[in-house]
mmCIF file of C-alpha atoms and ligand atoms in Angstrom:
data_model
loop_
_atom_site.group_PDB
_atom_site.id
_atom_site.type_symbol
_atom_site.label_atom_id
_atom_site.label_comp_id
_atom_site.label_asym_id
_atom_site.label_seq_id
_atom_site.Cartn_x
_atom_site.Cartn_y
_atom_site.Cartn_z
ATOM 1 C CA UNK A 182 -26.759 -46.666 -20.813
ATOM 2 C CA UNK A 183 -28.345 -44.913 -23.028
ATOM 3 C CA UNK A 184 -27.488 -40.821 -22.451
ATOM 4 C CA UNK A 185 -30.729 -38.913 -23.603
ATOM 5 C CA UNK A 186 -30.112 -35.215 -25.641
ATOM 6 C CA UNK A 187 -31.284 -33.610 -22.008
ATOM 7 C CA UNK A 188 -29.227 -35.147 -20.122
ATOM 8 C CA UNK A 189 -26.038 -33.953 -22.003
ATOM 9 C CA UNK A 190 -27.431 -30.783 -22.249
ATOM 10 C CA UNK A 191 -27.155 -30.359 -18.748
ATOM 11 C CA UNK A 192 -23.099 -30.500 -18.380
ATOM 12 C CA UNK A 193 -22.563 -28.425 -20.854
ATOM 13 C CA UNK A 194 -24.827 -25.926 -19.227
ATOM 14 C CA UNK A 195 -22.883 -26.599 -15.764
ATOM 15 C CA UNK A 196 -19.792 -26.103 -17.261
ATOM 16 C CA UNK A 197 -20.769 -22.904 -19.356
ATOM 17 C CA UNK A 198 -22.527 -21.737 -16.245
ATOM 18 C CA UNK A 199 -19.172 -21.702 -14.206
ATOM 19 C CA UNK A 200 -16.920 -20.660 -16.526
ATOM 20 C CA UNK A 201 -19.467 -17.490 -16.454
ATOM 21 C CA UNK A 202 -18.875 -17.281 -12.615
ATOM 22 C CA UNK A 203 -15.631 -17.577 -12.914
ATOM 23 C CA UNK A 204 -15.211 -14.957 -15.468
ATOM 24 C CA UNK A 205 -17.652 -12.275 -13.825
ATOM 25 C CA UNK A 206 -15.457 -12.834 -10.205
ATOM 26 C CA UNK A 207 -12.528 -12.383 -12.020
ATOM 27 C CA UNK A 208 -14.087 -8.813 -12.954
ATOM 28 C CA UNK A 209 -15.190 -8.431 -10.232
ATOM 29 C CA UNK A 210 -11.862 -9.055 -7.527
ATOM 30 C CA UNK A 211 -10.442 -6.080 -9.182
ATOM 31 C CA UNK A 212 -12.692 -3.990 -8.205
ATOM 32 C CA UNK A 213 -12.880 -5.078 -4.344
ATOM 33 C CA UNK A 214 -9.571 -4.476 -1.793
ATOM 34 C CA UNK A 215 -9.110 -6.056 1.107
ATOM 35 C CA UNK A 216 -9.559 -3.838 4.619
ATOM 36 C CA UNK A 217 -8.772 -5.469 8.063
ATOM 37 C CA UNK A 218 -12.596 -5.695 8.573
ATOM 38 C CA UNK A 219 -13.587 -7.660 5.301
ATOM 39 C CA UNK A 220 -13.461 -6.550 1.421
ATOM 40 C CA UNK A 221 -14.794 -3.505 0.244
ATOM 41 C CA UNK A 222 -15.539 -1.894 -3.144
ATOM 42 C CA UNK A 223 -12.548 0.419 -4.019
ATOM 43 C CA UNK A 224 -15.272 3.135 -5.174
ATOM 44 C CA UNK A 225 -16.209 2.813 -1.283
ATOM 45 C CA UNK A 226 -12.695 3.981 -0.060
ATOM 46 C CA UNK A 227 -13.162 7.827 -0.495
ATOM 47 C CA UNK A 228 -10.693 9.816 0.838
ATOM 48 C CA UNK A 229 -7.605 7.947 1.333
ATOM 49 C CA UNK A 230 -4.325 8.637 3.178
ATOM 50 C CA UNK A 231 -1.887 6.050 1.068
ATOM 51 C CA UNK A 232 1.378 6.086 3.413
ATOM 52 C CA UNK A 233 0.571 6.117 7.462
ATOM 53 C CA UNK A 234 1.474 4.135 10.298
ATOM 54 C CA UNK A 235 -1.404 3.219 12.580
ATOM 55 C CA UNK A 236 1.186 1.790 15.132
ATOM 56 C CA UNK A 237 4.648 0.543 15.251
ATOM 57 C CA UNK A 238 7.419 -0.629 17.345
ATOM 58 C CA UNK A 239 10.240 0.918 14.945
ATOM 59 C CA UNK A 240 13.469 1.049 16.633
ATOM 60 C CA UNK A 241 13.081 -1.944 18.853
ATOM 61 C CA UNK A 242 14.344 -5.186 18.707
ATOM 62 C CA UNK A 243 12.653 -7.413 16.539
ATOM 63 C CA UNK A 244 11.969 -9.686 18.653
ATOM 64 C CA UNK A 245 9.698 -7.438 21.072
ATOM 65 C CA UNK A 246 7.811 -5.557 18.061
ATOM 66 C CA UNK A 247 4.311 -7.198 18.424
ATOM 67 C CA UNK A 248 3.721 -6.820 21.398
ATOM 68 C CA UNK A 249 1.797 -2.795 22.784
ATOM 69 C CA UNK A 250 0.236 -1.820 25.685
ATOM 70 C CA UNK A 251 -3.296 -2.363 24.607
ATOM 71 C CA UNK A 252 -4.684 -0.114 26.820
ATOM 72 C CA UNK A 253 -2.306 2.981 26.130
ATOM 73 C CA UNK A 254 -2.553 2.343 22.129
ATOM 74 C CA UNK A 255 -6.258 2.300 21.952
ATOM 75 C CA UNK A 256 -6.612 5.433 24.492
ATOM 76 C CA UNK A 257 -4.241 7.068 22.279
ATOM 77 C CA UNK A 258 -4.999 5.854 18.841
ATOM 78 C CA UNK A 259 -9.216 5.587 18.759
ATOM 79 C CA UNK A 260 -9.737 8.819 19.463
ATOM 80 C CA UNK A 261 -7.144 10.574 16.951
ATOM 81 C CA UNK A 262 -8.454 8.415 14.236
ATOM 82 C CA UNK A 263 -12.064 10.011 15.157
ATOM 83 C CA UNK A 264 -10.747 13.077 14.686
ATOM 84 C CA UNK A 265 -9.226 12.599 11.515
ATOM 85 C CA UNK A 266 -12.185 11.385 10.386
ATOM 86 C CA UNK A 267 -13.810 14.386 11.434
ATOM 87 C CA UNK A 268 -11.535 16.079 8.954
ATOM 88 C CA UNK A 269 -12.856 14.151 6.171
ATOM 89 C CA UNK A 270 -10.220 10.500 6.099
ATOM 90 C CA UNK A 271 -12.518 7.353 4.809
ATOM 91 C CA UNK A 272 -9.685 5.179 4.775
ATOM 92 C CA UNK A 273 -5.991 5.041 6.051
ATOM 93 C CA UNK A 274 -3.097 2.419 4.337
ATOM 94 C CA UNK A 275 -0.811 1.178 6.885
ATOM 95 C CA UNK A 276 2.537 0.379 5.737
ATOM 96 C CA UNK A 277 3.970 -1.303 9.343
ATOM 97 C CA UNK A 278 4.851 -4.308 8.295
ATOM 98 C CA UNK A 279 5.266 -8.028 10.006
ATOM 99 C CA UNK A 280 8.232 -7.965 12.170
ATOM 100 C CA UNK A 281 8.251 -4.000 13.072
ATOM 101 C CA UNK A 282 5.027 -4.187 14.281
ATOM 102 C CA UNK A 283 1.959 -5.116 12.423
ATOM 103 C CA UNK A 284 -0.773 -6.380 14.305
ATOM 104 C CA UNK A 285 -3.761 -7.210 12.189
ATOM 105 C CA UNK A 286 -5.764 -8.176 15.443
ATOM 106 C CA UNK A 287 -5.122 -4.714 17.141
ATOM 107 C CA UNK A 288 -5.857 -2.937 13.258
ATOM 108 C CA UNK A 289 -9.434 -4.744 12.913
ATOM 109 C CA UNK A 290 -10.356 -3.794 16.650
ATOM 110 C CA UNK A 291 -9.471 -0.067 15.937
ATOM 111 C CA UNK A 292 -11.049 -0.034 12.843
ATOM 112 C CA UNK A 293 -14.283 -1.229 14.170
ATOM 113 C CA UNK A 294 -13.730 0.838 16.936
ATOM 114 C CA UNK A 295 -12.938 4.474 15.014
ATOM 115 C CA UNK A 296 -14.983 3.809 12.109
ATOM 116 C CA UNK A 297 -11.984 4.086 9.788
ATOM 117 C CA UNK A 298 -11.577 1.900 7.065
ATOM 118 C CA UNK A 299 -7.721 0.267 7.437
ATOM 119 C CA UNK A 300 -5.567 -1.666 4.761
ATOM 120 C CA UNK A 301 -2.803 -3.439 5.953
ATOM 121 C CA UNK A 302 -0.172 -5.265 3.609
ATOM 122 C CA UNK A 303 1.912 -8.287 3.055
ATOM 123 C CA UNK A 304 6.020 -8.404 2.676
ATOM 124 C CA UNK A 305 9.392 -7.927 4.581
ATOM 125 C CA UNK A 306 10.819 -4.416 5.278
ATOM 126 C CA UNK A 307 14.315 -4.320 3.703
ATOM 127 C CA UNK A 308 15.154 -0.598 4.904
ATOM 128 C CA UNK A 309 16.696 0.434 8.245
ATOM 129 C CA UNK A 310 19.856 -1.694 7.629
ATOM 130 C CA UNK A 311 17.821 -5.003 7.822
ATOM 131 C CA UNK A 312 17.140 -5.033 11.215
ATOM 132 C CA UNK A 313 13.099 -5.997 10.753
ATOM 133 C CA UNK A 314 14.417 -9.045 8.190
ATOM 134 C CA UNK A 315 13.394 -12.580 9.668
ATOM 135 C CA UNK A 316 16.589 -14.742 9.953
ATOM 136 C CA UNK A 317 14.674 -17.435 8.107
ATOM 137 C CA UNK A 318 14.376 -14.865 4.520
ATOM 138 C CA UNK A 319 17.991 -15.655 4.244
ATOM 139 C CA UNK A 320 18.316 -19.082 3.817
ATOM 140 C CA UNK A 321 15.067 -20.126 2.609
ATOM 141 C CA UNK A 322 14.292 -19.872 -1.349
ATOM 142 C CA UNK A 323 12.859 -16.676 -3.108
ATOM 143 C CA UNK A 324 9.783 -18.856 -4.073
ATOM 144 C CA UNK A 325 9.521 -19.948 -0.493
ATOM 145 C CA UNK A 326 9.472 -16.377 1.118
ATOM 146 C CA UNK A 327 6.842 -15.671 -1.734
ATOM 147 C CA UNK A 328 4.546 -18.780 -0.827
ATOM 148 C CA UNK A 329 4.359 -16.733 2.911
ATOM 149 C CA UNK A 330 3.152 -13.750 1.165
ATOM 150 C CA UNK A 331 0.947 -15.257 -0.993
ATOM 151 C CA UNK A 332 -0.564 -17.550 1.590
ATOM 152 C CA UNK A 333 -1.734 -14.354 3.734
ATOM 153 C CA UNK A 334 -3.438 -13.068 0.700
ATOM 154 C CA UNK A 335 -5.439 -16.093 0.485
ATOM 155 C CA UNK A 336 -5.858 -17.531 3.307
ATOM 156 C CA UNK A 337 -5.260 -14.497 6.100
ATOM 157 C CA UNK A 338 -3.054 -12.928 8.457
ATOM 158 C CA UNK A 339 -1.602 -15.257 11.455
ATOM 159 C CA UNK A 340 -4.844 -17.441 11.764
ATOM 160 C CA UNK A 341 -7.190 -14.632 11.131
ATOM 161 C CA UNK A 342 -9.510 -13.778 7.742
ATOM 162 C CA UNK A 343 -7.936 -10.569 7.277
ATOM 163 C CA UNK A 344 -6.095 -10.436 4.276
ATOM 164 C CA UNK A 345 -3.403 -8.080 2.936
ATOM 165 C CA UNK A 346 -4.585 -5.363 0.071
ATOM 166 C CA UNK A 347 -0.558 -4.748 -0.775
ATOM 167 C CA UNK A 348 3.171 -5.749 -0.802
ATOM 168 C CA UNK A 349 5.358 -3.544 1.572
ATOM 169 C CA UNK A 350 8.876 -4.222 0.879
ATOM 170 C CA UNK A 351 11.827 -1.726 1.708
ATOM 171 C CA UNK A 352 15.236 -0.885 -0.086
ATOM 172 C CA UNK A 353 18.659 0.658 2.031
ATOM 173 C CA UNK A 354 20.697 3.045 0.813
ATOM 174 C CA UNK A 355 23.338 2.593 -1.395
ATOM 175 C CA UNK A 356 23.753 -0.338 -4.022
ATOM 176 C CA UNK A 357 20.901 -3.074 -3.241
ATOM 177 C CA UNK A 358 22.031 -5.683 -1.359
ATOM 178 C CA UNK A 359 21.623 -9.502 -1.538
ATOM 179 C CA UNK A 360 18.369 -9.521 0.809
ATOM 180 C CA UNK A 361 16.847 -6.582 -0.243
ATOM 181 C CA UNK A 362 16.699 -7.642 -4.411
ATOM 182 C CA UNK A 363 15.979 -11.287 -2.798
ATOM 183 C CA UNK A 364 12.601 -9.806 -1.131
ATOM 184 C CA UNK A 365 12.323 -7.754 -4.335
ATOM 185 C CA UNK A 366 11.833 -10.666 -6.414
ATOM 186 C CA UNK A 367 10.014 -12.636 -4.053
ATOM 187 C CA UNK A 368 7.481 -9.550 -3.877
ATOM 188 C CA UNK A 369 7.416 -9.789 -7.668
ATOM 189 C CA UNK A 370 6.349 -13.338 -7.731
ATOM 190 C CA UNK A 371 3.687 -12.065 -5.163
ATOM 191 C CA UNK A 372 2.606 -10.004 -7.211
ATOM 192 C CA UNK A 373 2.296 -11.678 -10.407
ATOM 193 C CA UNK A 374 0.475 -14.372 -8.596
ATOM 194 C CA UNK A 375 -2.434 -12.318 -6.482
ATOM 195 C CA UNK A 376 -2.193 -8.689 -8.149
ATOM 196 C CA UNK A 377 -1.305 -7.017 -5.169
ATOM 197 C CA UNK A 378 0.470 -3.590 -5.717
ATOM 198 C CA UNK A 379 3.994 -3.250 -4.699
ATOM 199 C CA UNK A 380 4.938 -0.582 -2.322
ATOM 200 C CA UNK A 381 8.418 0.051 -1.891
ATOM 201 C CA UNK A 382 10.068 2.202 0.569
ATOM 202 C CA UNK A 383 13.433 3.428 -1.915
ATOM 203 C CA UNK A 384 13.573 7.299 -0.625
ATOM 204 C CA UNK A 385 16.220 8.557 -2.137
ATOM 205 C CA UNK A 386 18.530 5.638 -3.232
ATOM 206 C CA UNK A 387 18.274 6.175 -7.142
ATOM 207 C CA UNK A 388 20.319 3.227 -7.707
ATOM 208 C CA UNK A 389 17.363 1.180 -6.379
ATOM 209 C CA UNK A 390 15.452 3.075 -8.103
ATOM 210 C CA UNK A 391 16.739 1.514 -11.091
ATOM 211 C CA UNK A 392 17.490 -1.843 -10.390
ATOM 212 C CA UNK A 393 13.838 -1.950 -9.322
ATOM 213 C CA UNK A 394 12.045 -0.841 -12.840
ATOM 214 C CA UNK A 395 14.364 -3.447 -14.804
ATOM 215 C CA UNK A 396 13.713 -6.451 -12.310
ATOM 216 C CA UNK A 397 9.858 -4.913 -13.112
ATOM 217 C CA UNK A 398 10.651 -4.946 -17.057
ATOM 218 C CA UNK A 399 12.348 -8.325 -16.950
ATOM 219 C CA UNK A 400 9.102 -10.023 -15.299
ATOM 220 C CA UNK A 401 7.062 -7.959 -17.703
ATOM 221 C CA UNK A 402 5.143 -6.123 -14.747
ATOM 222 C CA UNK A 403 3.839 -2.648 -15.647
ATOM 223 C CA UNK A 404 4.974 0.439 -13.707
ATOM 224 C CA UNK A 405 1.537 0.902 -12.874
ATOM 225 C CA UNK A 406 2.344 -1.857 -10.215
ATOM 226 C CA UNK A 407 4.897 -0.187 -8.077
ATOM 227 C CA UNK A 408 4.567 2.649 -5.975
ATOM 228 C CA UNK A 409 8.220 4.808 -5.237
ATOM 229 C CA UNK A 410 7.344 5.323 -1.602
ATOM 230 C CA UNK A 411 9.229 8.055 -0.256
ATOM 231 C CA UNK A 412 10.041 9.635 -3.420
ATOM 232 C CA UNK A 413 9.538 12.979 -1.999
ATOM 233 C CA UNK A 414 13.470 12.513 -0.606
ATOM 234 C CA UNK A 415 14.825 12.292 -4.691
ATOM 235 C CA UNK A 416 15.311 16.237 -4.767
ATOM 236 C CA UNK A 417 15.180 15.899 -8.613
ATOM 237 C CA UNK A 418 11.615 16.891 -9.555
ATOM 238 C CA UNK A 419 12.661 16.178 -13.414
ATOM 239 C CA UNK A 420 13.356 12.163 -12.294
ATOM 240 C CA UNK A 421 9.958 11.869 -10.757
ATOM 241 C CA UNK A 422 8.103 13.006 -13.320
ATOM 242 C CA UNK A 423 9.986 11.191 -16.349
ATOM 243 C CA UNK A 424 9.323 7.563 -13.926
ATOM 244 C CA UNK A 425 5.799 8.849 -13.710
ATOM 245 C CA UNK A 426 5.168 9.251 -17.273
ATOM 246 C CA UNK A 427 5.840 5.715 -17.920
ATOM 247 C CA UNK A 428 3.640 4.749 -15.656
ATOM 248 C CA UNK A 429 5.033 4.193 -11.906
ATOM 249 C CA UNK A 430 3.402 5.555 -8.788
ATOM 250 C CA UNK A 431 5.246 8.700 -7.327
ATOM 251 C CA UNK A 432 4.572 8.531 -3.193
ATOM 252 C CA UNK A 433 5.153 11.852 -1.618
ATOM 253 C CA UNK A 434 4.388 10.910 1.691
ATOM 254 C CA UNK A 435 6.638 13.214 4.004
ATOM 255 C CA UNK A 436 3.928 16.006 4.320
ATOM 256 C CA UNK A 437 4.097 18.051 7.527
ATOM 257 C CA UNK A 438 2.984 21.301 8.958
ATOM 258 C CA UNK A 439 6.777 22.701 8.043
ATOM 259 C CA UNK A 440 6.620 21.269 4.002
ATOM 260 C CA UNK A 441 3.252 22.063 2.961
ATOM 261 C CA UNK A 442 4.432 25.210 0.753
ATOM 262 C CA UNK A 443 6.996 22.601 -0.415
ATOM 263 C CA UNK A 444 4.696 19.717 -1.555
ATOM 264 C CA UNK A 445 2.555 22.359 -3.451
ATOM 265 C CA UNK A 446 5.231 23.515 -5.431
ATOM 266 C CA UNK A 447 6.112 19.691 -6.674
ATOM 267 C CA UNK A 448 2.530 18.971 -6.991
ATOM 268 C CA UNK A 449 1.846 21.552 -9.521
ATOM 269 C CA UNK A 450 4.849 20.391 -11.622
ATOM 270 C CA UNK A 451 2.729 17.091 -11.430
ATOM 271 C CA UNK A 452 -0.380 19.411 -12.413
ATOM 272 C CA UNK A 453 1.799 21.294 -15.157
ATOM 273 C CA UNK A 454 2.842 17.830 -16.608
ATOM 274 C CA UNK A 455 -0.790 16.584 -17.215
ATOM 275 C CA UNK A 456 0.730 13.925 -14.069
ATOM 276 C CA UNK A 457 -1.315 14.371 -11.509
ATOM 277 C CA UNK A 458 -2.695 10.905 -11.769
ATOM 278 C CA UNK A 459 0.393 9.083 -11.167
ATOM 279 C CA UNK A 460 0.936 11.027 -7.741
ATOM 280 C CA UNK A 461 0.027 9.785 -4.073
ATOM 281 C CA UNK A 462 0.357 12.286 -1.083
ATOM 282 C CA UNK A 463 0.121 11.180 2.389
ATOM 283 C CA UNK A 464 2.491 11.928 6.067
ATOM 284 C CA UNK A 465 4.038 8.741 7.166
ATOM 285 C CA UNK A 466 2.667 9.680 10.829
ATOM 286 C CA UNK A 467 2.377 7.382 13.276
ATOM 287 C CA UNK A 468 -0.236 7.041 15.761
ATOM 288 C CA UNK A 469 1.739 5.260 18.572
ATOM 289 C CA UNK A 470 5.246 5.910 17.371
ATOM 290 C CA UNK A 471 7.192 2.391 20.234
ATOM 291 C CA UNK A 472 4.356 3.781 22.323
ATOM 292 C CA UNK A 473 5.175 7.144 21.890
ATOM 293 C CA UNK A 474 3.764 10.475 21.051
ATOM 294 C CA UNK A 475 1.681 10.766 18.020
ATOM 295 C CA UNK A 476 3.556 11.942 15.026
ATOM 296 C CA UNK A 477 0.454 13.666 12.986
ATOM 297 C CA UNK A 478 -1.245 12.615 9.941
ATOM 298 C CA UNK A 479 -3.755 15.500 9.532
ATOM 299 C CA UNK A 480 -1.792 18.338 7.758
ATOM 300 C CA UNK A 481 -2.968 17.673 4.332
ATOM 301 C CA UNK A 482 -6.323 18.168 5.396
ATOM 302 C CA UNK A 483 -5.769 21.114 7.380
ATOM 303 C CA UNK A 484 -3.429 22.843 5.637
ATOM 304 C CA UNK A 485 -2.283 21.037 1.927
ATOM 305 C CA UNK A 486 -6.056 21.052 0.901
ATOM 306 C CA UNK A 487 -6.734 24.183 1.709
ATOM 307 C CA UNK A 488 -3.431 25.787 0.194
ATOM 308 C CA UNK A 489 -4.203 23.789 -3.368
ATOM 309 C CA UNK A 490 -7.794 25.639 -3.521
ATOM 310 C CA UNK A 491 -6.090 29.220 -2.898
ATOM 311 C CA UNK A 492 -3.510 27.669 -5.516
ATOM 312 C CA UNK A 493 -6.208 27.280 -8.078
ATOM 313 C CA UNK A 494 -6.645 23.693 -8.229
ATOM 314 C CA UNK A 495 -10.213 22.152 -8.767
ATOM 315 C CA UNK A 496 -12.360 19.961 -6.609
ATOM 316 C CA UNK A 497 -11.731 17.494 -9.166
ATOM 317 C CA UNK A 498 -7.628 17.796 -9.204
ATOM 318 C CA UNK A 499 -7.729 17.296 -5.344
ATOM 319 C CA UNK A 500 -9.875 14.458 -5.220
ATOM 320 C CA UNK A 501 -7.966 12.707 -8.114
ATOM 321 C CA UNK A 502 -4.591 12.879 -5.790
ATOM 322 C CA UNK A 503 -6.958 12.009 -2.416
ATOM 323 C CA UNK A 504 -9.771 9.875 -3.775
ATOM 324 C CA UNK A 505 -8.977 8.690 -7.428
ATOM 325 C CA UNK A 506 -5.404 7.887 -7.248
ATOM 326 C CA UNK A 507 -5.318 5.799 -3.875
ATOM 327 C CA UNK A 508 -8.080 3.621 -5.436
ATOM 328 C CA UNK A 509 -6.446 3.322 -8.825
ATOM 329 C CA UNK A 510 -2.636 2.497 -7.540
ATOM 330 C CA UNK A 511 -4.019 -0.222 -4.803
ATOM 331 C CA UNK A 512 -6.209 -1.856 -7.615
ATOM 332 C CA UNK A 513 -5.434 -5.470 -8.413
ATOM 333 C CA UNK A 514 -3.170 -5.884 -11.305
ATOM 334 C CA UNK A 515 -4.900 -8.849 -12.463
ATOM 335 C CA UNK A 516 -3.209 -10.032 -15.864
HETATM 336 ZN ZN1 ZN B 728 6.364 4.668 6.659
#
C-alpha cells in the first residue's frame, strides 16, 4: 500500500502532540496536591497548618484504631474546624497515619462538611516503640512495603479516590532500629517514584537525624524533600539552622498557649539567618484525641501571629512561614 505524504504526517503529529501533553502534565502535577476531596492548586491552599491531627486513636491497640464514634467525632470535630476557620485556616495537614487511626472516609466527610481543605498522607509510623507497625512490614521486602505506598498515591486510599499528598513515617529514640531505617528506605523509594514529600517524626533523636540525611544523600534526594517533624524538641537552635541551610524542612510543630514567647524567640533566629523559608510552624493538636478532649490547634493564630507583628515581622515574613512555606515543602519533588 502505497502510504501518501499526509498520511505519515499524521503520526508524527499524534506522537508530537502527546509527547506535548505529556510534558505540560508533567508541569503541571507539581503544581496540584492532593486533598481528601480531589486535587487542588497549591496556590489555592492559603493558610496552612502543616503538623495537626484531625483524629486519632493514639494509645490504643492497633487493632481497634479505625474504628470512632461517628456521631461524637463529627459533633466534636465539625464545629472546631469552623471555628478555626473563622480564625483564618484554609487548609489543615493531617499526619495520623494508617494503623493509629487514619480514616480517609471520615477526613473527606469533615472536610466537605467544615469547609476545610484536608491532606492526608501515605506511610507507617515508626515512633511510639513500634506499636502502630503492621506485622506484615517485617517480613515482607522494602520494595514491597513501598509498592503499598505507592499504590495509594495512584490509585487511592482503601478503595476510595482519595489519594495521599505526603509520606508520614516516624523514628524512636535512640539508635534507629531495623524497622524504622526499613520504612525509611521504603519511604525513599516512595518518594523517588511519586514525589511525595517525606515527613518524618525524629523529635529529638539526633542520631536519626543523621542516619536520615545520608540514606537521603546516598539516593541522591535533596533536603528539600524531608521535613524534621518535631524538631522543635532538638534544644540546639545552632543544629536546626545549619540542617536548614542545606536545604531540609525544620517542623516546629509543638506550639501552645504556654510556648508562644518560646517559638518567637527560635523563629527570629530563623528570621536573623535569612531562614525563614525553610521553617514550618504548626501544634500537633488533635481534634478527637481516642475520643477525647480536643487538644487545640488555634494558638498560632490567636496568639503566635499576633506576637510576630508586635515583634516587627512583616505581612510578608508571616505569610511565608503560614502560606508560602506549607505550599513549597508539600510540592512534588518531581525529578
Ligand atoms: Zn503529630
Amino acid at each position: 500500500m502505497k502510504i501518501s505524504g499526509r498520511h505519515l504526517f499524521i503520526p508524527f503529529f499524534s506522537i508530537f502532540m502527546c509527547l506535548s501533553t505529556l510534558n505540560l502534565f508533567a508541569q503541571t502535577d507539581a503544581e496540584m496536591i492532593q486533598t481528601v476531596t480531589g486535587s487542588v492548586r497549591l496556590s489555592d491552599l492559603g493558610f496552612s497548618l502543616s503538623h495537626e491531627h484531625i483524629m486519632s486513636n493514639f494509645g490504643k491497640p492497633i487493632d481497634e484504631t479505625s474504628e470512632y464514634d461517628e456521631d461524637q467525632l463529627f459533633k466534636q470535630v465539625v464545629p472546631y474546624l469552623e471555628y478555626l476557620k473563622s480564625l483564618g485556616v484554609e487548609t489543615i495537614f493531617d499526619c495520623t497515619t494508617e494503623y493509629f487511626g487514619r480514616r480517609v472516609d471520615l477526613l473527606s466527610r469533615i472536610s466537605e462538611t467544615s469547609n476545610i481543605q484536608i491532606i492526608t498522607n501515605t506511610g507507617f509510623y515508626g515512633a511510639a516503640g513500634d506499636k502502630y507497625i503492621p506485622s506484615f512490614a517485617y517480613s515482607t521486602s522494602v520494595t514491597e512495603v513501598a509498592s503499598i505506598w505507592i499504590d495509594e498515591f495512584e490509585h487511592g486510599i482503601e478503595g476510595t479516590a482519595i489519594k495521599p499528598g505526603f509520606i508520614k513515617l516516624g523514628f524512636d529514640g535512640g539508635s534507629p532500629s531495623k524497622i524504622d531505617k526499613k520504612l525509611f528506605e521504603a519511604g525513599i523509594y516512595t518518594h523517588l517514584s511519586t514525589g511525595l514529600v517525606l515527613a518524618v517524626h525524629t523529635g529529638d533523636n539526633i542520631e536519626a537525624v543523621n542516619y536520615q540525611i545520608n540514606l537521603l544523600n546516598h539516593h541522591g534526594v535533596d533536603l528539600s524533600s524531608w521535613i524534621w517533624i518535631h524538631a522543635n524538641k532538638y534544644e540546639d537552635d545552632r543544629i536546626l539552622l545549619e540542617i536548614a541551610s542545606r536545604g531540609a524542612w525544620i517542623s516546629l510543630d509543638g506550639l501552645s498557649s504556654i510556648n508562644v514567647d518560646k517559638y518567637l524567640e527560635r523563629i527570629k533566629k530563623f528570621k536573623e539567618r535569612g531562614l525563614l523559608d525553610h521553617l514550618l510552624v504548626s501544634h500537633d493538636g488533635n481534634g478527637f484525641p481516642a475520643g477525647g478532649d480536643i487538644r487545640p490547634f488555634e494558638d498560632i493564630m490567636k496568639s503566635l501571629v499576633p506576637a510576630m507583628y508586635e515583634e516587627g515581622f512583616s505581612k510578608q515574613e508571616v505569610d511565608l512561614i503560614l502560606i508560602e512555606n506549607p505550599k513549597n515543602a508539600f510540592r512534588l519533588k518531581l525529578n
